[in-house]
PDB file of C-alpha atoms in Angstrom:
ATOM      1  CA  MET G   4     -10.846 -23.408  52.757  1.00 47.00           C
ATOM      2  CA  VAL G   5     -13.485 -22.884  50.059  1.00 46.00           C
ATOM      3  CA  ILE G   6     -16.917 -21.511  50.863  1.00 48.00           C
ATOM      4  CA  PRO G   7     -19.148 -22.561  47.933  1.00 50.00           C
ATOM      5  CA  HIS G   8     -22.068 -20.250  48.605  1.00 49.00           C
ATOM      6  CA  LEU G   9     -19.875 -17.183  48.167  1.00 48.00           C
ATOM      7  CA  ASP G  10     -19.524 -17.986  44.474  1.00 50.00           C
ATOM      8  CA  SER G  11     -23.248 -17.722  43.846  1.00 52.00           C
ATOM      9  CA  ASP G  12     -24.594 -15.570  46.644  1.00 54.00           C
ATOM     10  CA  GLY G  13     -23.495 -12.107  47.526  1.00 55.00           C
ATOM     11  CA  TYR G  14     -24.150  -8.433  47.124  1.00 56.00           C
ATOM     12  CA  PHE G  15     -23.414  -8.504  43.357  1.00 56.00           C
ATOM     13  CA  SER G  16     -25.083 -11.825  42.594  1.00 57.00           C
ATOM     14  CA  GLY G  17     -28.127 -10.145  41.071  1.00 57.00           C
ATOM     15  CA  ASN G  18     -26.130  -7.710  38.934  1.00 59.00           C
ATOM     16  CA  SER G  19     -25.662  -8.561  35.267  1.00 55.00           C
ATOM     17  CA  LEU G  20     -22.149  -7.203  35.382  1.00 56.00           C
ATOM     18  CA  TYR G  21     -21.135  -9.903  37.873  1.00 56.00           C
ATOM     19  CA  HIS G  22     -21.166 -12.487  35.066  1.00 56.00           C
ATOM     20  CA  PRO G  23     -20.883 -10.395  31.856  1.00 54.00           C
ATOM     21  CA  GLU G  24     -20.406 -13.493  29.725  1.00 54.00           C
ATOM     22  CA  ILE G  25     -23.977 -14.564  30.514  1.00 53.00           C
ATOM     23  CA  SER G  26     -25.704 -11.308  29.740  1.00 50.00           C
ATOM     24  CA  ILE G  27     -26.224 -10.427  26.075  1.00 52.00           C
ATOM     25  CA  SER G  28     -27.473  -6.879  26.675  1.00 54.00           C
ATOM     26  CA  GLN G  29     -25.372  -4.040  25.326  1.00 56.00           C
ATOM     27  CA  TYR G  30     -25.025  -0.612  26.838  1.00 56.00           C
ATOM     28  CA  GLY G  31     -24.341   2.606  24.987  1.00 53.00           C
ATOM     29  CA  ALA G  32     -24.414   3.360  21.273  1.00 56.00           C
ATOM     30  CA  ALA G  33     -22.080   2.258  18.485  1.00 55.00           C
ATOM     31  CA  GLY G  34     -19.536   4.902  17.580  1.00 55.00           C
ATOM     32  CA  ASP G  35     -18.635   6.147  14.132  1.00 58.00           C
ATOM     33  CA  PRO G  36     -15.805   4.244  12.419  1.00 58.00           C
ATOM     34  CA  ILE G  37     -12.455   5.979  12.244  1.00 62.00           C
ATOM     35  CA  PRO G  38     -12.062   7.536   8.779  1.00 61.00           C
ATOM     36  CA  TYR G  39      -9.239   6.355   6.550  1.00 62.00           C
ATOM     37  CA  SER G  40      -6.019   8.312   6.917  1.00 66.00           C
ATOM     38  CA  VAL G  41      -2.855   8.001   4.871  1.00 66.00           C
ATOM     39  CA  ARG G  42      -0.857   8.845   7.980  1.00 69.00           C
ATOM     40  CA  GLY G  43      -2.258   5.735   9.672  1.00 69.00           C
ATOM     41  CA  ASP G  44      -1.714   3.446   6.687  1.00 72.00           C
ATOM     42  CA  ASP G  45       1.147   1.146   7.714  1.00 75.00           C
ATOM     43  CA  VAL G  46       1.601  -0.328   4.237  1.00 80.00           C
ATOM     44  CA  LEU G  47       2.135   3.047   2.567  1.00 81.00           C
ATOM     45  CA  THR G  48       4.406   4.215   5.382  1.00 81.00           C
ATOM     46  CA  VAL G  49       6.610   1.117   5.122  1.00 83.00           C
ATOM     47  CA  LEU G  50       6.665   1.431   1.320  1.00 80.00           C
ATOM     48  CA  LEU G  51       7.724   5.068   1.495  1.00 80.00           C
ATOM     49  CA  LEU G  52      10.419   4.422   4.101  1.00 82.00           C
ATOM     50  CA  SER G  53      11.744   1.475   2.079  1.00 81.00           C
ATOM     51  CA  CYS G  54      12.020   3.623  -1.057  1.00 77.00           C
ATOM     52  CA  PHE G  55      13.804   6.334   0.920  1.00 78.00           C
ATOM     53  CA  VAL G  56      16.322   3.899   2.424  1.00 81.00           C
ATOM     54  CA  MET G  57      16.975   2.210  -0.924  1.00 78.00           C
ATOM     55  CA  ALA G  58      17.460   5.598  -2.605  1.00 75.00           C
ATOM     56  CA  ILE G  59      19.981   6.659   0.064  1.00 79.00           C
ATOM     57  CA  VAL G  60      21.905   3.382  -0.258  1.00 77.00           C
ATOM     58  CA  ALA G  61      21.937   3.575  -4.069  1.00 71.00           C
ATOM     59  CA  PHE G  62      22.966   7.230  -4.040  1.00 73.00           C
ATOM     60  CA  SER G  63      25.850   6.498  -1.656  1.00 74.00           C
ATOM     61  CA  HIS G  64      27.328   4.081  -4.204  1.00 68.00           C
ATOM     62  CA  VAL G  65      27.086   6.437  -7.204  1.00 69.00           C
ATOM     63  CA  ARG G  66      27.330   9.900  -5.646  1.00 72.00           C
ATOM     64  CA  GLY G  67      30.403  10.579  -7.803  1.00 73.00           C
ATOM     65  CA  PHE G  68      28.375   9.914 -10.939  1.00 72.00           C
ATOM     66  CA  PHE G  69      25.521  12.134  -9.746  1.00 74.00           C
ATOM     67  CA  SER G  70      27.810  15.041  -8.892  1.00 77.00           C
ATOM     68  CA  ARG G  71      29.577  14.646 -12.250  1.00 78.00           C
ATOM     69  CA  GLN G  72      26.266  14.774 -14.065  1.00 77.00           C
ATOM     70  CA  ALA G  73      25.240  17.865 -12.085  1.00 77.00           C
ATOM     71  CA  ARG G  74      28.478  19.698 -12.930  1.00 77.00           C
ATOM     72  CA  SER G  75      28.287  18.864 -16.621  1.00 77.00           C
ATOM     73  CA  PHE G  76      24.574  19.560 -17.019  1.00 75.00           C
ATOM     74  CA  PHE G  77      25.043  23.249 -17.903  1.00 76.00           C
ATOM     75  CA  TYR G  78      28.252  22.578 -19.797  1.00 73.00           C
ATOM     76  CA  ILE G  79      28.012  23.224 -23.538  1.00 70.00           C
ATOM     77  CA  PRO G  80      29.533  20.211 -25.334  1.00 62.00           C
ATOM     78  CA  HIS G  81      31.949  20.831 -28.194  1.00 60.00           C
ATOM     79  CA  GLU G  82      32.590  18.740 -31.266  1.00 57.00           C
ATOM     80  CA  GLY G  83      35.088  15.963 -30.665  1.00 52.00           C
ATOM     81  CA  THR G  84      34.619  15.932 -26.879  1.00 53.00           C
ATOM     82  CA  THR G  85      35.067  12.461 -25.410  1.00 51.00           C
ATOM     83  CA  GLU G  86      32.224  11.430 -23.142  1.00 58.00           C
ATOM     84  CA  VAL G  87      32.707   9.377 -20.002  1.00 56.00           C
ATOM     85  CA  THR G  88      30.944   6.041 -20.299  1.00 67.00           C
ATOM     86  CA  GLU G  89      28.629   4.924 -17.528  1.00 69.00           C
ATOM     87  CA  THR G  90      29.213   1.805 -15.450  1.00 71.00           C
ATOM     88  CA  ALA G  91      26.639  -0.933 -14.951  1.00 72.00           C
ATOM     89  CA  SER G  92      25.909   0.235 -11.389  1.00 73.00           C
ATOM     90  CA  GLU G  93      25.313   3.794 -12.608  1.00 73.00           C
ATOM     91  CA  VAL G  94      22.858   2.564 -15.240  1.00 75.00           C
ATOM     92  CA  ARG G  95      21.029   0.483 -12.623  1.00 79.00           C
ATOM     93  CA  PHE G  96      20.905   3.515 -10.330  1.00 79.00           C
ATOM     94  CA  GLN G  97      19.285   5.630 -13.035  1.00 80.00           C
ATOM     95  CA  LEU G  98      16.710   2.926 -13.803  1.00 82.00           C
ATOM     96  CA  PHE G  99      15.928   2.622 -10.110  1.00 83.00           C
ATOM     97  CA  ILE G 100      15.443   6.393  -9.880  1.00 83.00           C
ATOM     98  CA  VAL G 101      13.026   6.188 -12.818  1.00 85.00           C
ATOM     99  CA  PHE G 102      11.040   3.554 -10.922  1.00 88.00           C
ATOM    100  CA  LEU G 103      11.208   5.583  -7.692  1.00 86.00           C
ATOM    101  CA  THR G 104      10.038   8.754  -9.464  1.00 86.00           C
ATOM    102  CA  SER G 105       7.111   6.884 -11.020  1.00 89.00           C
ATOM    103  CA  LEU G 106       6.203   5.436  -7.618  1.00 87.00           C
ATOM    104  CA  LEU G 107       6.259   8.865  -5.971  1.00 86.00           C
ATOM    105  CA  GLN G 108       4.112  10.293  -8.760  1.00 88.00           C
ATOM    106  CA  ALA G 109       1.699   7.371  -8.346  1.00 89.00           C
ATOM    107  CA  GLN G 110       1.395   8.072  -4.621  1.00 86.00           C
ATOM    108  CA  LEU G 111       0.845  11.777  -5.226  1.00 87.00           C
ATOM    109  CA  TYR G 112      -1.939  11.045  -7.692  1.00 88.00           C
ATOM    110  CA  TYR G 113      -3.346   8.530  -5.209  1.00 87.00           C
ATOM    111  CA  PHE G 114      -3.498  11.239  -2.523  1.00 84.00           C
ATOM    112  CA  TYR G 115      -5.102  13.588  -5.039  1.00 85.00           C
ATOM    113  CA  THR G 116      -7.701  10.925  -5.875  1.00 86.00           C
ATOM    114  CA  LEU G 117      -8.579  10.319  -2.225  1.00 82.00           C
ATOM    115  CA  HIS G 118      -9.022  14.040  -1.600  1.00 80.00           C
ATOM    116  CA  TYR G 119     -10.882  15.136  -4.722  1.00 81.00           C
ATOM    117  CA  VAL G 120     -12.557  11.999  -6.112  1.00 81.00           C
ATOM    118  CA  GLY G 121     -13.375   9.558  -3.309  1.00 76.00           C
ATOM    119  CA  GLU G 122     -12.242   6.511  -1.361  1.00 74.00           C
ATOM    120  CA  THR G 123     -14.457   3.732  -2.746  1.00 78.00           C
ATOM    121  CA  PHE G 124     -13.403   1.922  -5.917  1.00 77.00           C
ATOM    122  CA  ALA G 125     -14.265  -1.327  -7.669  1.00 79.00           C
ATOM    123  CA  LEU G 126     -11.006  -2.932  -6.582  1.00 79.00           C
ATOM    124  CA  PRO G 127     -10.130  -5.539  -3.906  1.00 80.00           C
ATOM    125  CA  THR G 128      -8.001  -2.983  -2.028  1.00 79.00           C
ATOM    126  CA  GLN G 129      -6.963   0.608  -2.526  1.00 79.00           C
ATOM    127  CA  TYR G 130      -3.364  -0.520  -3.010  1.00 82.00           C
ATOM    128  CA  HIS G 131      -4.363  -1.880  -6.422  1.00 87.00           C
ATOM    129  CA  LEU G 132      -5.068   1.727  -7.368  1.00 87.00           C
ATOM    130  CA  ILE G 133      -1.457   2.673  -6.601  1.00 88.00           C
ATOM    131  CA  ILE G 134      -0.247  -0.245  -8.736  1.00 90.00           C
ATOM    132  CA  ILE G 135      -2.396   0.992 -11.638  1.00 91.00           C
ATOM    133  CA  PHE G 136      -1.002   4.514 -11.272  1.00 91.00           C
ATOM    134  CA  LEU G 137       2.562   3.178 -11.051  1.00 91.00           C
ATOM    135  CA  ALA G 138       2.109   1.169 -14.265  1.00 92.00           C
ATOM    136  CA  ALA G 139       0.644   4.260 -15.981  1.00 92.00           C
ATOM    137  CA  PHE G 140       3.573   6.510 -15.037  1.00 92.00           C
ATOM    138  CA  LEU G 141       6.138   3.878 -16.040  1.00 91.00           C
ATOM    139  CA  LEU G 142       4.368   3.483 -19.375  1.00 92.00           C
ATOM    140  CA  TYR G 143       4.348   7.278 -19.715  1.00 90.00           C
ATOM    141  CA  PHE G 144       8.121   7.492 -19.254  1.00 89.00           C
ATOM    142  CA  VAL G 145       8.855   4.569 -21.590  1.00 89.00           C
ATOM    143  CA  SER G 146       6.526   6.006 -24.243  1.00 88.00           C
ATOM    144  CA  LYS G 147       8.155   9.420 -23.978  1.00 87.00           C
ATOM    145  CA  VAL G 148      11.626   7.916 -24.425  1.00 86.00           C
ATOM    146  CA  GLY G 149      10.343   5.959 -27.415  1.00 86.00           C
ATOM    147  CA  LEU G 150       8.852   9.082 -29.007  1.00 85.00           C
ATOM    148  CA  TYR G 151      12.043  11.062 -28.467  1.00 84.00           C
ATOM    149  CA  THR G 152      14.145   8.249 -29.939  1.00 84.00           C
ATOM    150  CA  LEU G 153      11.879   7.917 -32.974  1.00 85.00           C
ATOM    151  CA  VAL G 154      11.836  11.643 -33.728  1.00 81.00           C
ATOM    152  CA  ASN G 155      15.494  12.305 -32.945  1.00 81.00           C
ATOM    153  CA  ASN G 156      16.719   9.450 -35.137  1.00 83.00           C
ATOM    154  CA  VAL G 157      15.045  11.177 -38.071  1.00 79.00           C
ATOM    155  CA  PHE G 158      16.480  14.661 -37.556  1.00 76.00           C
ATOM    156  CA  PHE G 159      19.671  14.251 -35.474  1.00 76.00           C
ATOM    157  CA  ASP G 160      22.735  12.013 -35.252  1.00 76.00           C
ATOM    158  CA  GLY G 161      23.290   9.185 -32.804  1.00 75.00           C
ATOM    159  CA  LYS G 162      25.764  11.050 -30.595  1.00 79.00           C
ATOM    160  CA  ARG G 163      23.336  13.831 -29.764  1.00 81.00           C
ATOM    161  CA  ASN G 164      20.559  11.292 -29.252  1.00 82.00           C
ATOM    162  CA  GLY G 165      22.728   9.515 -26.676  1.00 81.00           C
ATOM    163  CA  GLN G 166      23.422  12.814 -24.912  1.00 82.00           C
ATOM    164  CA  TRP G 167      19.715  13.552 -24.800  1.00 84.00           C
ATOM    165  CA  ILE G 168      18.768  10.155 -23.303  1.00 84.00           C
ATOM    166  CA  LYS G 169      21.369  10.627 -20.552  1.00 83.00           C
ATOM    167  CA  SER G 170      20.066  14.119 -19.879  1.00 84.00           C
ATOM    168  CA  MET G 171      16.499  12.810 -19.684  1.00 85.00           C
ATOM    169  CA  LEU G 172      17.498  10.234 -17.079  1.00 84.00           C
ATOM    170  CA  PHE G 173      19.284  12.889 -15.036  1.00 84.00           C
ATOM    171  CA  ILE G 174      16.318  15.288 -15.229  1.00 87.00           C
ATOM    172  CA  ASN G 175      14.045  12.432 -14.162  1.00 86.00           C
ATOM    173  CA  SER G 176      16.331  11.860 -11.156  1.00 83.00           C
ATOM    174  CA  ILE G 177      16.033  15.522 -10.176  1.00 85.00           C
ATOM    175  CA  GLU G 178      12.252  15.314 -10.513  1.00 86.00           C
ATOM    176  CA  GLY G 179      12.134  12.279  -8.223  1.00 83.00           C
ATOM    177  CA  LEU G 180      14.246  13.962  -5.550  1.00 83.00           C
ATOM    178  CA  LEU G 181      12.102  17.101  -5.663  1.00 86.00           C
ATOM    179  CA  MET G 182       8.843  15.138  -5.526  1.00 85.00           C
ATOM    180  CA  PHE G 183       9.802  13.323  -2.329  1.00 84.00           C
ATOM    181  CA  PRO G 184       9.075  16.279   0.044  1.00 84.00           C
ATOM    182  CA  ALA G 185       5.573  16.616  -1.444  1.00 84.00           C
ATOM    183  CA  VAL G 186       4.790  12.992  -0.576  1.00 83.00           C
ATOM    184  CA  ILE G 187       6.070  13.482   2.977  1.00 83.00           C
ATOM    185  CA  LEU G 188       4.812  16.959   3.889  1.00 81.00           C
ATOM    186  CA  GLY G 189       1.261  16.550   2.615  1.00 76.00           C
ATOM    187  CA  PRO G 190      -0.113  13.367   4.230  1.00 74.00           C
ATOM    188  CA  TYR G 191       2.292  12.977   7.150  1.00 76.00           C
ATOM    189  CA  PHE G 192       2.844  16.578   8.296  1.00 78.00           C
ATOM    190  CA  GLY G 193      -0.557  18.029   7.547  1.00 74.00           C
ATOM    191  CA  MET G 194       0.409  20.494   4.833  1.00 79.00           C
ATOM    192  CA  ALA G 195      -2.616  21.889   3.008  1.00 81.00           C
ATOM    193  CA  VAL G 196      -3.479  20.205  -0.280  1.00 80.00           C
ATOM    194  CA  GLU G 197      -3.381  23.562  -2.060  1.00 83.00           C
ATOM    195  CA  LYS G 198       0.204  24.176  -0.934  1.00 85.00           C
ATOM    196  CA  VAL G 199       1.242  20.690  -2.017  1.00 85.00           C
ATOM    197  CA  ALA G 200      -0.357  21.317  -5.434  1.00 85.00           C
ATOM    198  CA  ILE G 201       1.542  24.619  -5.741  1.00 89.00           C
ATOM    199  CA  TYR G 202       4.808  22.884  -4.855  1.00 89.00           C
ATOM    200  CA  VAL G 203       4.216  20.064  -7.375  1.00 88.00           C
ATOM    201  CA  THR G 204       3.339  22.617 -10.057  1.00 89.00           C
ATOM    202  CA  PHE G 205       6.542  24.510  -9.316  1.00 91.00           C
ATOM    203  CA  VAL G 206       8.558  21.276  -9.595  1.00 90.00           C
ATOM    204  CA  LEU G 207       6.966  20.426 -12.941  1.00 88.00           C
ATOM    205  CA  ILE G 208       7.655  23.907 -14.316  1.00 89.00           C
ATOM    206  CA  PHE G 209      11.249  23.747 -13.086  1.00 91.00           C
ATOM    207  CA  VAL G 210      11.766  20.319 -14.670  1.00 90.00           C
ATOM    208  CA  LYS G 211      10.287  21.487 -17.973  1.00 87.00           C
ATOM    209  CA  LEU G 212      12.615  24.513 -17.945  1.00 88.00           C
ATOM    210  CA  LEU G 213      15.598  22.197 -17.441  1.00 88.00           C
ATOM    211  CA  THR G 214      14.316  20.050 -20.304  1.00 87.00           C
ATOM    212  CA  PHE G 215      13.902  23.127 -22.506  1.00 85.00           C
ATOM    213  CA  TYR G 216      17.437  24.302 -21.738  1.00 85.00           C
ATOM    214  CA  LYS G 217      19.094  20.934 -22.342  1.00 84.00           C
ATOM    215  CA  CYS G 218      17.122  20.377 -25.528  1.00 82.00           C
ATOM    216  CA  TYR G 219      18.268  23.754 -26.811  1.00 81.00           C
ATOM    217  CA  ILE G 220      21.926  23.054 -25.929  1.00 83.00           C
ATOM    218  CA  ILE G 221      22.016  19.631 -27.562  1.00 81.00           C
ATOM    219  CA  PHE G 222      19.803  20.052 -30.631  1.00 77.00           C
ATOM    220  CA  PHE G 223      18.922  23.650 -31.443  1.00 74.00           C
ATOM    221  CA  ARG G 224      21.923  25.733 -30.367  1.00 72.00           C
ATOM    222  CA  ARG G 225      23.036  26.181 -33.978  1.00 68.00           C
ATOM    223  CA  ASN G 226      19.555  26.422 -35.421  1.00 62.00           C
ATOM    224  CA  VAL G 227      18.389  29.855 -36.505  1.00 52.00           C
ATOM    225  CA  PHE G 228      14.662  29.059 -36.188  1.00 55.00           C
ATOM    226  CA  SER G 229      13.985  29.082 -32.442  1.00 60.00           C
ATOM    227  CA  LEU G 230      10.296  28.339 -32.992  1.00 62.00           C
ATOM    228  CA  GLN G 231      11.163  24.728 -33.786  1.00 69.00           C
ATOM    229  CA  ILE G 232      12.199  23.976 -30.215  1.00 73.00           C
ATOM    230  CA  ILE G 233       8.836  25.213 -28.915  1.00 74.00           C
ATOM    231  CA  LEU G 234       6.942  22.981 -31.328  1.00 73.00           C
ATOM    232  CA  TYR G 235       9.320  20.124 -30.558  1.00 74.00           C
ATOM    233  CA  LEU G 236       8.806  20.295 -26.789  1.00 76.00           C
ATOM    234  CA  CYS G 237       5.064  20.894 -27.030  1.00 78.00           C
ATOM    235  CA  ALA G 238       4.676  17.741 -29.116  1.00 78.00           C
ATOM    236  CA  LEU G 239       6.968  15.555 -27.000  1.00 79.00           C
ATOM    237  CA  GLU G 240       6.539  17.008 -23.494  1.00 81.00           C
ATOM    238  CA  ILE G 241       3.263  18.854 -23.030  1.00 83.00           C
ATOM    239  CA  VAL G 242       1.043  16.572 -25.124  1.00 84.00           C
ATOM    240  CA  PRO G 243       2.169  13.326 -23.375  1.00 84.00           C
ATOM    241  CA  LEU G 244       1.703  15.013 -19.979  1.00 84.00           C
ATOM    242  CA  LEU G 245      -1.855  16.038 -20.833  1.00 87.00           C
ATOM    243  CA  ALA G 246      -2.495  12.583 -22.286  1.00 88.00           C
ATOM    244  CA  ILE G 247      -1.525  10.725 -19.110  1.00 89.00           C
ATOM    245  CA  TRP G 248      -3.534  13.151 -16.976  1.00 87.00           C
ATOM    246  CA  GLY G 249      -6.623  12.507 -19.095  1.00 88.00           C
ATOM    247  CA  ALA G 250      -6.036   8.745 -19.117  1.00 90.00           C
ATOM    248  CA  LEU G 251      -5.695   8.636 -15.319  1.00 89.00           C
ATOM    249  CA  ASP G 252      -8.807  10.763 -14.896  1.00 88.00           C
ATOM    250  CA  ILE G 253     -10.826   8.415 -17.122  1.00 89.00           C
ATOM    251  CA  THR G 254      -9.463   5.378 -15.254  1.00 87.00           C
ATOM    252  CA  VAL G 255     -10.352   6.779 -11.829  1.00 88.00           C
ATOM    253  CA  ASN G 256     -13.876   7.750 -12.899  1.00 86.00           C
ATOM    254  CA  SER G 257     -14.396   4.285 -14.387  1.00 85.00           C
ATOM    255  CA  LEU G 258     -13.315   2.517 -11.168  1.00 82.00           C
ATOM    256  CA  LYS G 259     -15.095   4.830  -8.742  1.00 81.00           C
ATOM    257  CA  ILE G 260     -18.210   3.485  -7.015  1.00 76.00           C
ATOM    258  CA  ASN G 261     -21.016   6.043  -6.949  1.00 67.00           C
ATOM    259  CA  PHE G 262     -23.628   5.631  -4.230  1.00 60.00           C
TER     260      PHE G 262
END
């Protein structure tokens, strides 16, 4: 049995909350928007997890190659030593690690930009900024390989040049593995930016020391003038690193929106 007057008459009939869809008044004050957080960015989280899973899967297929490279890294090659050729899957693994390392470096510089520069840029989304950084770091690696190849072909033979390219790829793999904790611990576990910067600086110094050692073993072990290796590495390692840092800084300042 339906009693019609109960729908319109009653104790709450005069209250605006009885039919909230009719009233247009608003109560309270608008709150502040939630600030952007990398930890809450689903796209970056999925991207990082995907890279981690793909790296684990790729490493499981070529772990023998990686361990062989690690054992022979500090080995001093002798004349006439036969080198083990790399398979197609091992070459693809190294190229993937180069891409992964560049992506991790792009994310680290992206976090640095958000913290020290700002969050507003003349781009459709902030993810375009990561793509720009990724392209810059890939170009940096390709340019460095090209410079090494050009210089080494002038002063050294093809066998030692091949050894050096393989060593560069292996050192790049080590750099990518060591950079991964910095990407995780900083944004997702709340590590201070200063500590992350110290860790990244330590990784870069460690990688440059490995580069210095391998360069000495391959090219300058029989050279009396040790000063040449310092000039060699400064021209082909330090200068490109400073160049990409300056180029990224100019790019970020050009895209930043100043209010």
